[in-house]
Short mmCIF file of C-alpha atoms and ligand atoms in Angstrom, two decimals:
data_model
loop_
_atom_site.label_atom_id
_atom_site.label_comp_id
_atom_site.label_asym_id
_atom_site.label_seq_id
_atom_site.Cartn_x
_atom_site.Cartn_y
_atom_site.Cartn_z
CA MET D 19 -29.41 -2.38 -11.27
CA THR D 20 -26.33 -0.72 -12.67
CA ARG D 21 -23.23 -2.32 -14.09
CA VAL D 22 -19.97 -0.42 -13.86
CA LEU D 23 -17.74 -0.67 -16.93
CA LYS D 24 -14.16 0.47 -16.49
CA PHE D 25 -11.79 0.94 -19.41
CA GLY D 26 -8.05 0.91 -18.80
CA GLY D 27 -5.54 2.87 -20.85
CA ALA D 28 -4.90 0.09 -23.34
CA GLY D 29 -8.58 -0.05 -24.25
CA LEU D 30 -8.38 3.67 -25.05
CA ARG D 31 -4.98 3.59 -26.74
CA ASP D 32 -6.02 5.30 -29.99
CA GLY D 33 -9.08 6.29 -31.98
CA ALA D 34 -9.90 2.73 -33.03
CA ALA D 35 -9.60 1.46 -29.46
CA VAL D 36 -11.82 4.24 -28.08
CA GLN D 37 -14.40 3.52 -30.77
CA ARG D 38 -14.39 -0.20 -29.93
CA SER D 39 -14.76 0.52 -26.20
CA ALA D 40 -17.58 2.99 -26.83
CA GLU D 41 -19.41 0.43 -28.96
CA LEU D 42 -19.10 -2.02 -26.10
CA VAL D 43 -20.66 0.54 -23.76
CA ALA D 44 -23.51 1.09 -26.22
CA ARG D 45 -24.08 -2.65 -26.42
CA GLU D 46 -24.15 -3.02 -22.63
CA ALA D 47 -26.29 0.09 -22.20
CA ALA D 48 -28.93 -1.52 -24.39
CA ARG D 49 -29.19 -4.27 -21.75
CA GLY D 50 -29.47 -2.05 -18.68
CA ARG D 51 -28.11 0.95 -16.85
CA VAL D 52 -24.32 1.39 -17.00
CA LEU D 53 -21.80 3.66 -15.36
CA VAL D 54 -18.53 4.13 -17.24
CA VAL D 55 -15.17 4.78 -15.57
CA VAL D 56 -12.15 5.64 -17.72
CA SER D 57 -8.38 5.74 -17.36
CA ALA D 58 -6.15 8.05 -19.30
CA GLN D 59 -5.13 6.85 -22.74
CA GLU D 60 -2.30 4.35 -22.58
CA GLY D 61 1.00 5.93 -21.58
CA VAL D 62 -0.48 9.38 -20.99
CA THR D 63 -0.11 9.35 -17.20
CA VAL D 64 3.60 8.59 -17.59
CA ARG D 65 3.95 11.36 -20.21
CA LEU D 66 2.20 13.82 -17.89
CA ALA D 67 4.59 12.92 -15.07
CA GLU D 68 7.51 13.53 -17.45
CA ALA D 69 5.94 16.84 -18.48
CA VAL D 70 6.01 17.93 -14.82
CA GLN D 71 9.72 17.10 -14.54
CA ALA D 72 10.48 18.94 -17.78
CA ALA D 73 8.37 21.94 -16.72
CA VAL D 74 10.44 22.29 -13.54
CA ARG D 75 13.42 22.84 -15.87
CA GLY D 76 11.39 25.32 -17.91
CA ASP D 77 10.87 22.88 -20.79
CA LEU D 78 7.30 22.77 -22.13
CA GLU D 79 8.05 20.54 -25.11
CA PRO D 80 6.36 17.42 -23.65
CA TRP D 81 3.09 19.36 -23.65
CA ASN D 82 3.32 19.55 -27.42
CA GLY D 83 3.58 15.79 -27.63
CA LEU D 84 0.50 15.41 -25.43
CA ARG D 85 -1.41 17.93 -27.52
CA VAL D 86 -0.55 16.16 -30.77
CA ARG D 87 -1.43 12.77 -29.25
CA HIS D 88 -4.89 13.92 -28.13
CA ARG D 89 -5.57 15.88 -31.31
CA THR D 90 -4.68 12.82 -33.34
CA VAL D 91 -7.21 10.71 -31.46
CA LEU D 92 -9.87 13.33 -32.12
CA THR D 93 -9.02 13.26 -35.83
CA GLN D 94 -9.05 9.46 -35.90
CA LEU D 95 -12.49 9.51 -34.31
CA GLY D 96 -13.77 12.29 -36.55
CA LEU D 97 -14.61 14.45 -33.53
CA GLU D 98 -14.38 18.25 -33.31
CA GLY D 99 -10.69 19.19 -33.28
CA ASP D 100 -11.17 21.70 -30.46
CA LEU D 101 -13.03 19.35 -28.09
CA LEU D 102 -10.07 19.23 -25.69
CA ASP D 103 -8.68 22.72 -26.21
CA ARG D 104 -9.93 24.06 -22.91
CA HIS D 105 -8.14 21.21 -21.08
CA LEU D 106 -5.01 21.35 -23.19
CA PHE D 107 -4.54 25.08 -22.68
CA GLU D 108 -5.26 24.86 -18.98
CA LEU D 109 -2.66 22.10 -18.79
CA ARG D 110 -0.16 24.31 -20.59
CA ALA D 111 -0.80 27.17 -18.18
CA ILE D 112 -0.19 24.92 -15.18
CA LEU D 113 3.03 23.59 -16.65
CA ALA D 114 4.16 27.16 -17.31
CA GLU D 115 3.33 28.04 -13.70
CA ILE D 116 5.46 25.10 -12.52
CA GLY D 117 8.27 26.45 -14.71
CA THR D 118 7.98 29.87 -13.09
CA GLN D 119 8.12 28.37 -9.62
CA GLY D 120 10.99 26.07 -10.59
CA ARG D 121 9.48 23.22 -8.60
CA ALA D 122 6.31 21.15 -8.49
CA GLU D 123 4.58 20.47 -5.24
CA ARG D 124 2.61 17.25 -5.03
CA ARG D 125 -0.62 19.16 -5.42
CA MET D 126 0.58 20.67 -8.67
CA SER D 127 1.87 17.42 -10.10
CA ASP D 128 -1.36 15.62 -9.17
CA PHE D 129 -3.25 18.40 -10.91
CA VAL D 130 -1.18 17.82 -14.04
CA LEU D 131 -1.72 14.04 -13.86
CA SER D 132 -5.47 14.56 -13.66
CA PHE D 133 -5.67 15.79 -17.25
CA GLY D 134 -5.21 12.30 -18.70
CA GLU D 135 -8.43 10.95 -17.21
CA ARG D 136 -10.31 14.22 -17.61
CA MET D 137 -9.62 14.37 -21.34
CA SER D 138 -10.32 10.67 -21.72
CA ALA D 139 -13.79 11.08 -20.17
CA ARG D 140 -14.61 13.94 -22.58
CA VAL D 141 -13.57 11.88 -25.58
CA MET D 142 -15.51 8.78 -24.48
CA ALA D 143 -18.66 10.80 -23.77
CA ALA D 144 -18.42 12.48 -27.19
CA VAL D 145 -18.13 9.13 -28.98
CA LEU D 146 -21.07 7.73 -26.99
CA ARG D 147 -23.18 10.72 -27.97
CA ARG D 148 -22.28 10.16 -31.57
CA LEU D 149 -23.47 6.57 -31.16
CA GLY D 150 -26.83 8.02 -30.19
CA LEU D 151 -26.57 7.70 -26.41
CA SER D 152 -27.01 10.53 -24.00
CA ALA D 153 -23.72 10.73 -22.05
CA SER D 154 -22.05 13.21 -19.68
CA PRO D 155 -18.40 13.35 -18.61
CA LEU D 156 -17.93 13.78 -14.85
CA ASP D 157 -14.87 14.47 -12.74
CA ALA D 158 -14.69 12.04 -9.82
CA TYR D 159 -13.44 14.69 -7.41
CA ASP D 160 -16.61 16.68 -8.00
CA LEU D 161 -18.57 13.62 -6.95
CA GLY D 162 -17.05 13.35 -3.50
CA LEU D 163 -14.58 10.52 -4.00
CA THR D 164 -12.41 11.30 -0.97
CA THR D 165 -9.30 9.59 0.28
CA ALA D 166 -8.17 9.57 3.86
CA SER D 167 -4.53 9.47 2.93
CA LYS D 168 -1.78 10.65 0.68
CA ARG D 169 -1.29 9.77 -2.95
CA GLY D 170 -0.85 6.16 -3.88
CA GLU D 171 -2.16 4.87 -0.59
CA ALA D 172 -5.72 5.49 -1.44
CA ALA D 173 -6.95 2.07 -0.45
CA LEU D 174 -8.15 4.20 2.44
CA LEU D 175 -11.11 5.61 0.57
CA SER D 176 -14.00 6.76 2.67
CA PRO D 177 -17.15 4.78 1.90
CA PRO D 178 -19.39 6.55 -0.62
CA THR D 179 -22.30 8.53 0.69
CA ALA D 180 -26.01 8.37 -0.12
CA ALA D 181 -25.74 11.90 -1.55
CA LEU D 182 -23.27 10.64 -4.10
CA ARG D 183 -25.57 7.82 -5.09
CA ARG D 184 -28.37 10.29 -5.65
CA ALA D 185 -26.09 12.58 -7.66
CA LEU D 186 -25.10 9.71 -9.94
CA GLU D 187 -28.67 8.53 -10.34
CA ALA D 188 -29.66 12.04 -11.36
CA VAL D 189 -27.22 12.01 -14.29
CA PRO D 190 -29.28 11.61 -17.46
CA GLY D 191 -28.02 8.81 -19.68
CA VAL D 192 -24.57 7.34 -19.25
CA ALA D 193 -22.23 8.94 -16.72
CA VAL D 194 -18.60 8.77 -17.87
CA VAL D 195 -16.51 9.27 -14.75
CA THR D 196 -12.77 9.83 -14.47
CA GLY D 197 -10.85 7.05 -12.76
CA PHE D 198 -7.68 7.60 -10.71
CA LEU D 199 -8.74 10.99 -9.29
CA ALA D 200 -10.08 11.94 -5.90
CA LEU D 201 -9.92 14.61 -3.27
CA ASP D 202 -7.67 14.27 -0.25
CA SER D 203 -8.92 14.94 3.25
CA ALA D 204 -7.98 18.62 2.90
CA GLY D 205 -10.10 18.93 -0.23
CA HIS D 206 -7.27 18.99 -2.77
CA LEU D 207 -7.19 16.99 -5.93
CA THR D 208 -5.17 13.81 -5.48
CA THR D 209 -4.36 10.66 -7.48
CA LEU D 210 -4.86 7.05 -6.48
CA GLY D 211 -1.57 5.48 -7.63
CA ARG D 212 -0.82 3.38 -10.69
CA ASN D 213 -3.86 1.49 -11.95
CA GLY D 214 -5.93 3.60 -9.56
CA SER D 215 -8.94 3.61 -11.87
CA ASP D 216 -9.68 0.01 -10.87
CA LEU D 217 -10.11 1.32 -7.37
CA SER D 218 -12.31 4.18 -8.57
CA ALA D 219 -14.49 1.80 -10.57
CA VAL D 220 -15.16 -0.53 -7.66
CA TRP D 221 -15.73 2.40 -5.35
CA PHE D 222 -18.36 3.76 -7.76
CA GLY D 223 -19.81 0.28 -7.96
CA GLU D 224 -20.22 0.36 -4.21
CA ALA D 225 -21.76 3.83 -4.44
CA VAL D 226 -24.48 2.82 -6.88
CA GLY D 227 -25.00 -0.66 -5.45
CA ALA D 228 -23.88 -2.18 -8.76
CA GLU D 229 -24.63 -5.77 -9.60
CA GLU D 230 -21.20 -6.13 -11.18
CA VAL D 231 -18.04 -4.16 -11.93
CA VAL D 232 -16.37 -5.09 -15.20
CA LEU D 233 -12.75 -4.08 -15.65
CA TRP D 234 -12.06 -4.07 -19.38
CA LYS D 235 -8.37 -4.58 -19.96
CA THR D 236 -6.13 -6.02 -22.63
CA VAL D 237 -5.58 -9.24 -20.72
CA ASP D 238 -8.17 -11.99 -20.71
CA GLY D 239 -8.18 -12.24 -16.92
CA PHE D 240 -6.07 -13.81 -14.21
CA ARG D 241 -3.89 -16.67 -15.40
CA THR D 242 -2.00 -19.49 -13.70
CA ALA D 243 1.15 -17.38 -14.25
CA ASP D 244 2.39 -14.43 -16.28
CA PRO D 245 2.23 -15.63 -19.91
CA HIS D 246 5.15 -13.36 -20.81
CA VAL D 247 7.42 -15.46 -18.63
CA VAL D 248 5.81 -18.88 -18.36
CA ALA D 249 4.68 -21.24 -21.12
CA ASN D 250 1.35 -23.12 -21.07
CA THR D 251 -0.49 -20.82 -18.67
CA ARG D 252 -4.27 -21.10 -18.37
CA ARG D 253 -6.93 -18.51 -17.69
CA LEU D 254 -8.71 -18.78 -14.34
CA ALA D 255 -12.47 -18.64 -14.73
CA ALA D 256 -13.00 -17.52 -11.14
CA LEU D 257 -11.18 -16.84 -7.93
CA GLY D 258 -11.92 -15.43 -4.49
CA ARG D 259 -11.21 -11.88 -3.39
CA ASP D 260 -8.49 -13.00 -0.98
CA GLU D 261 -6.68 -14.80 -3.76
CA ALA D 262 -7.04 -11.87 -6.17
CA ILE D 263 -5.50 -9.65 -3.49
CA GLU D 264 -2.60 -12.07 -3.02
CA PHE D 265 -1.99 -12.15 -6.79
CA ALA D 266 -1.91 -8.35 -6.76
CA VAL D 267 0.29 -7.81 -3.71
CA ASN D 268 2.71 -10.44 -4.96
CA GLY D 269 3.25 -8.65 -8.23
CA ALA D 270 0.62 -9.77 -10.76
CA ALA D 271 -0.17 -6.33 -12.15
CA ILE D 272 -3.66 -7.25 -13.33
CA LEU D 273 -5.59 -5.30 -10.80
CA HIS D 274 -5.06 -2.60 -8.20
CA ALA D 275 -4.97 -4.50 -4.89
CA GLY D 276 -6.91 -1.79 -3.08
CA ALA D 277 -9.82 -2.18 -5.50
CA LEU D 278 -10.97 -5.26 -3.66
CA GLU D 279 -11.52 -3.40 -0.43
CA PRO D 280 -14.69 -1.59 -1.54
CA ALA D 281 -15.65 -4.81 -3.32
CA ALA D 282 -15.50 -6.66 -0.01
CA ARG D 283 -17.38 -3.91 1.79
CA ALA D 284 -20.23 -4.00 -0.72
CA ASN D 285 -19.92 -7.71 -1.56
CA LEU D 286 -19.56 -6.88 -5.24
CA THR D 287 -18.57 -9.22 -8.02
CA VAL D 288 -15.69 -7.87 -10.06
CA ARG D 289 -14.88 -9.27 -13.49
CA VAL D 290 -11.65 -8.77 -15.40
CA THR D 291 -12.15 -9.18 -19.09
CA ASP D 292 -10.58 -8.44 -22.46
CA VAL D 293 -11.77 -5.52 -24.61
CA ARG D 294 -10.46 -7.37 -27.65
CA ASP D 295 -12.74 -10.31 -26.87
CA PRO D 296 -15.93 -8.73 -25.55
CA ASP D 297 -17.77 -12.02 -25.37
CA GLY D 298 -14.92 -13.83 -23.63
CA PRO D 299 -15.64 -14.93 -20.07
CA GLY D 300 -12.65 -13.27 -18.37
CA THR D 301 -12.07 -13.95 -14.69
CA ARG D 302 -14.77 -13.47 -12.07
CA ILE D 303 -13.69 -12.38 -8.61
CA ASP D 304 -16.15 -13.71 -6.07
CA ASP D 305 -16.53 -13.29 -2.37
CA ARG D 306 -14.76 -16.59 -1.82
CA SER D 307 -12.88 -19.05 -4.00
CA ALA D 308 -14.86 -22.15 -4.85
CA VAL D 309 -11.78 -24.37 -4.68
CA ASP D 310 -8.99 -25.00 -2.21
CA GLY D 311 -5.33 -25.30 -3.13
CA PRO D 312 -2.97 -23.65 -5.61
CA LEU D 313 -4.54 -21.48 -8.31
CA GLY D 314 -1.53 -19.81 -9.83
CA LEU D 315 1.82 -18.08 -9.45
CA ALA D 316 2.62 -14.41 -9.05
CA HIS D 317 6.09 -12.95 -9.19
CA ARG D 318 8.18 -9.81 -8.92
CA GLU D 319 11.20 -9.68 -11.13
CA SER D 320 13.26 -7.19 -9.23
CA VAL D 321 13.20 -6.86 -5.47
CA ALA D 322 15.69 -6.27 -2.70
CA LEU D 323 15.72 -6.91 1.02
CA TRP D 324 16.26 -4.03 3.36
CA HIS D 325 17.67 -4.92 6.77
CA GLU D 326 17.86 -2.30 9.43
CA THR D 327 18.78 -2.34 13.08
CA LEU D 328 16.50 0.14 14.81
CA SER D 329 17.76 2.31 17.68
CA LEU D 330 17.11 1.13 21.18
CA GLY D 331 16.62 4.60 22.60
CA ARG D 332 13.79 5.80 20.34
CA ASP D 333 10.13 4.95 19.92
CA LEU D 334 9.99 1.78 17.84
CA GLY D 335 6.73 2.58 16.04
CA GLU D 336 8.03 5.97 15.04
CA GLN D 337 11.16 4.46 13.52
CA VAL D 338 9.20 1.81 11.63
CA ALA D 339 6.86 4.50 10.31
CA GLU D 340 9.83 6.61 9.20
CA VAL D 341 11.45 3.73 7.32
CA ALA D 342 8.13 2.69 5.79
CA ALA D 343 7.37 6.21 4.59
CA GLN D 344 10.75 6.50 2.88
CA LEU D 345 10.91 3.01 1.45
CA GLU D 346 7.30 2.37 0.46
CA PRO D 347 7.98 -1.35 0.98
CA GLU D 348 5.92 -4.16 -0.51
CA ARG D 349 6.20 -6.08 2.76
CA LEU D 350 7.60 -5.28 6.12
CA ALA D 351 8.37 -7.30 9.22
CA PHE D 352 10.28 -6.71 12.38
CA GLN D 353 11.45 -8.78 15.23
CA GLY D 354 12.86 -7.08 18.28
CA HIS D 355 14.88 -4.25 16.79
CA GLU D 356 15.62 -5.91 13.48
CA LEU D 357 13.49 -4.61 10.66
CA CYS D 358 13.29 -6.36 7.33
CA ALA D 359 11.44 -4.99 4.31
CA LEU D 360 10.82 -6.17 0.79
CA VAL D 361 11.52 -3.21 -1.49
CA SER D 362 11.99 -2.59 -5.17
CA ASP D 363 15.57 -2.97 -6.30
CA ASP D 364 16.34 0.47 -7.66
CA LYS D 365 18.81 3.37 -7.43
CA ARG D 366 16.64 5.40 -5.09
CA VAL D 367 16.47 2.62 -2.53
CA ALA D 368 20.18 1.87 -2.94
CA ALA D 369 21.03 5.53 -2.24
CA LEU D 370 18.76 5.50 0.80
CA ALA D 371 20.49 2.39 2.11
CA GLU D 372 23.85 4.08 1.74
CA SER D 373 22.67 7.15 3.61
CA ARG D 374 21.40 4.98 6.48
CA ALA D 375 24.43 2.65 6.62
CA PRO D 376 25.70 0.93 8.67
CA ARG D 377 22.34 0.53 10.45
CA ALA D 378 20.71 -0.28 7.11
CA ARG D 379 21.93 -2.90 4.69
CA LEU D 380 20.49 -3.76 1.28
CA GLU D 381 20.52 -7.22 -0.27
CA ARG D 382 20.02 -6.72 -3.99
CA GLY D 383 19.49 -8.90 -7.05
CA LEU D 384 16.48 -10.85 -5.84
CA ALA D 385 13.13 -11.85 -7.28
CA SER D 386 10.02 -13.11 -5.53
CA ILE D 387 7.57 -15.87 -6.30
CA ALA D 388 4.23 -16.62 -4.69
CA VAL D 389 1.98 -19.63 -4.99
CA VAL D 390 -1.55 -18.28 -4.62
CA GLY D 391 -4.66 -20.21 -3.67
CA ARG D 392 -7.15 -20.70 -0.91
CA GLY D 393 -5.47 -22.21 2.13
CA VAL D 394 -2.03 -22.66 0.54
CA GLY D 395 -0.38 -20.50 3.20
CA GLU D 396 -1.26 -23.15 5.77
CA ASP D 397 -0.33 -26.13 3.65
CA THR D 398 3.06 -27.28 4.97
CA GLU D 399 3.15 -30.24 2.61
CA LEU D 400 2.76 -27.92 -0.36
CA ALA D 401 5.45 -25.62 1.04
CA GLU D 402 7.85 -28.58 1.19
CA ARG D 403 6.93 -29.57 -2.32
CA VAL D 404 7.56 -26.05 -3.65
CA SER D 405 10.95 -25.89 -1.94
CA ALA D 406 11.85 -29.31 -3.32
CA ILE D 407 10.95 -28.27 -6.87
CA ALA D 408 13.23 -25.22 -6.60
CA ARG D 409 15.95 -27.33 -4.99
CA SER D 410 15.81 -29.77 -7.87
CA HIS D 411 16.98 -26.79 -9.96
CA GLY D 412 19.72 -25.94 -7.49
CA ILE D 413 17.80 -23.08 -5.88
CA GLU D 414 17.12 -22.64 -2.21
CA LEU D 415 13.99 -20.53 -1.65
CA ALA D 416 13.82 -18.14 1.30
CA PRO D 417 10.59 -16.88 2.86
CA VAL D 418 9.43 -13.32 2.19
CA PRO D 419 9.54 -11.27 5.41
CA GLY D 420 6.02 -10.37 6.47
CA GLY D 421 4.74 -12.52 3.63
CA GLN D 422 2.64 -14.97 5.65
CA ASN D 423 -0.90 -15.16 4.41
CA PRO D 424 -3.51 -17.95 4.34
CA SER D 425 -3.89 -17.53 0.57
CA SER D 426 -0.25 -17.45 -0.49
CA LEU D 427 3.19 -18.93 -0.04
CA ALA D 428 5.75 -16.27 -0.90
CA TYR D 429 9.46 -16.79 -1.49
CA LEU D 430 12.63 -15.00 -2.48
CA LEU D 431 15.22 -16.34 -4.88
CA PRO D 432 18.18 -15.03 -6.87
CA ARG D 433 16.92 -13.10 -9.88
CA PRO D 434 18.71 -15.15 -12.58
CA ALA D 435 16.84 -18.26 -11.40
CA LEU D 436 13.39 -16.69 -11.63
CA ALA D 437 12.24 -17.88 -15.05
CA THR D 438 13.49 -21.43 -14.55
CA VAL D 439 11.90 -21.84 -11.14
CA LEU D 440 8.61 -20.25 -12.24
CA GLN D 441 8.35 -22.60 -15.20
CA ALA D 442 9.30 -25.62 -13.10
CA LEU D 443 6.71 -24.79 -10.44
CA HIS D 444 4.11 -24.16 -13.09
CA ASP D 445 4.83 -27.43 -14.88
CA VAL D 446 4.51 -29.42 -11.70
CA LEU D 447 1.64 -27.59 -10.00
CA PHE D 448 -0.46 -26.60 -13.00
CA GLY D 449 0.87 -28.39 -16.06
CA GLY D 450 0.95 -31.96 -14.87
CA ALA D 451 3.76 -32.44 -17.37
CA GLU D 452 6.68 -33.31 -15.17
CA THR D 453 7.00 -35.40 -12.09
CA LEU D 454 9.03 -34.21 -9.21
CA VAL D 455 12.45 -35.71 -8.61
CA PRO D 456 13.87 -34.17 -5.45
CA GLN D 457 17.60 -33.61 -5.46
CA PRO D 458 20.16 -33.07 -2.74
CA ARG D 459 20.40 -29.67 -1.15
CA PRO D 460 22.99 -27.39 -2.81
CA GLU D 461 26.08 -26.22 -0.92
CA SER D 462 25.25 -22.54 -0.75
CA SER D 463 22.00 -20.64 -0.88
CA ALA D 464 22.03 -17.30 -2.60
CA ALA D 465 18.79 -15.90 -1.23
CA ARG D 466 18.73 -15.53 2.51
CA THR D 467 16.57 -13.42 4.74
N1 LIG X 21 -3.93 6.48 -15.63
C1 LIG X 21 -3.47 5.91 -14.40
C2 LIG X 21 -2.29 4.99 -14.67
O1 LIG X 21 -1.85 4.95 -15.78
C3 LIG X 21 -4.53 5.20 -13.66
C4 LIG X 21 -5.05 3.98 -14.35
O2 LIG X 21 -4.77 3.77 -15.52
O3 LIG X 21 -5.74 3.20 -13.71
O4 LIG X 21 -1.84 4.35 -13.77
MG1 MG X 22 -3.89 1.91 -16.66
#
């Protein structure tokens, strides 16, 4: 049985990080067959996206930065300096072509983005070979990873085929596959959205019937809350797929939410673990959570609510689809002709709201919080308790539109209150430090739906 090992950008940040990750692969490969999936080096995908924008203006300078970055890693690793030249020069030619055209179609920009993972796979395979393993870099799109949809929505991956499984089994030694990349239904290279390599890894796990997919990151797993915002958080040893999905869709950026879809299809165990602590237990994502009740808190720091009155004369579904396509909302609900969407609070959305006024109205300055755990969405007593905790800090929580789910309770609140309310909820629900003293309801509530 194969184990899939996926390395995120942080685990490939520089020469030392790549070396450490490769040594981990060698260690695991000594125990059984492994399939490796890699992201681009940390920050490279963002740099490539910037390089596209600059190329449209005829500026190829960002390419230089990318070249130096990759060359430096090769030097740090003591690999041949020209290992990535073919890719780097092809990348330069594409950027120049974008400059000539003065614009970058999605196909072109996806092509540019693909170089991060493609170069990463070459570097990892070269280090593995130096460690004495036989290893081959492979591009996922050559292996038939096909999405049914446009970029970023690639949770709609077609299930892997038996032919793919055979192709992977035929690879001698360790296959090092690019994450994040696929073909669209028309056969063009496409990308799977931020953190898309998680999705690739689980999809390949499904393809080879893996016993486990390990996502090596620079976090030690899921925690009771984001440790950057909340004190005294604890690592969760295990959780169910439904709860992992709720953490992800409510803003805990640990894992690509879509990754759990192939995991569910193939009933795969996924483990999130820390490259810096290879023997640490991490968090195991099982079919189903072993415990009921609250597991942790997820949050989004900056969200807005979009309200729109849809036209009476036009097809409702068509209008909803149009708004959804433009807004890319986190959540969406509608009642009668009133549509309400949870969106990110940014300039693009604000400009869109202005262009669709007065039908559309944007309520800005919000944050969202979710209590995640098996069955919490149906626990009215818990919901009252959560509201009372917030109220004791003068905050009235409002429900997230379209946020109902058996494994989460999701709320909106004014952004400035986020840290206080998160900590208070954490202390009461997971810290056991404070007892709850409910206080009278405040005069006004800032977050309304
Ligand atoms: N390189 C892509 C990103 O930075 C995909 C991934 O890392 O999973 O989002
Ligand atoms: Mg990443």
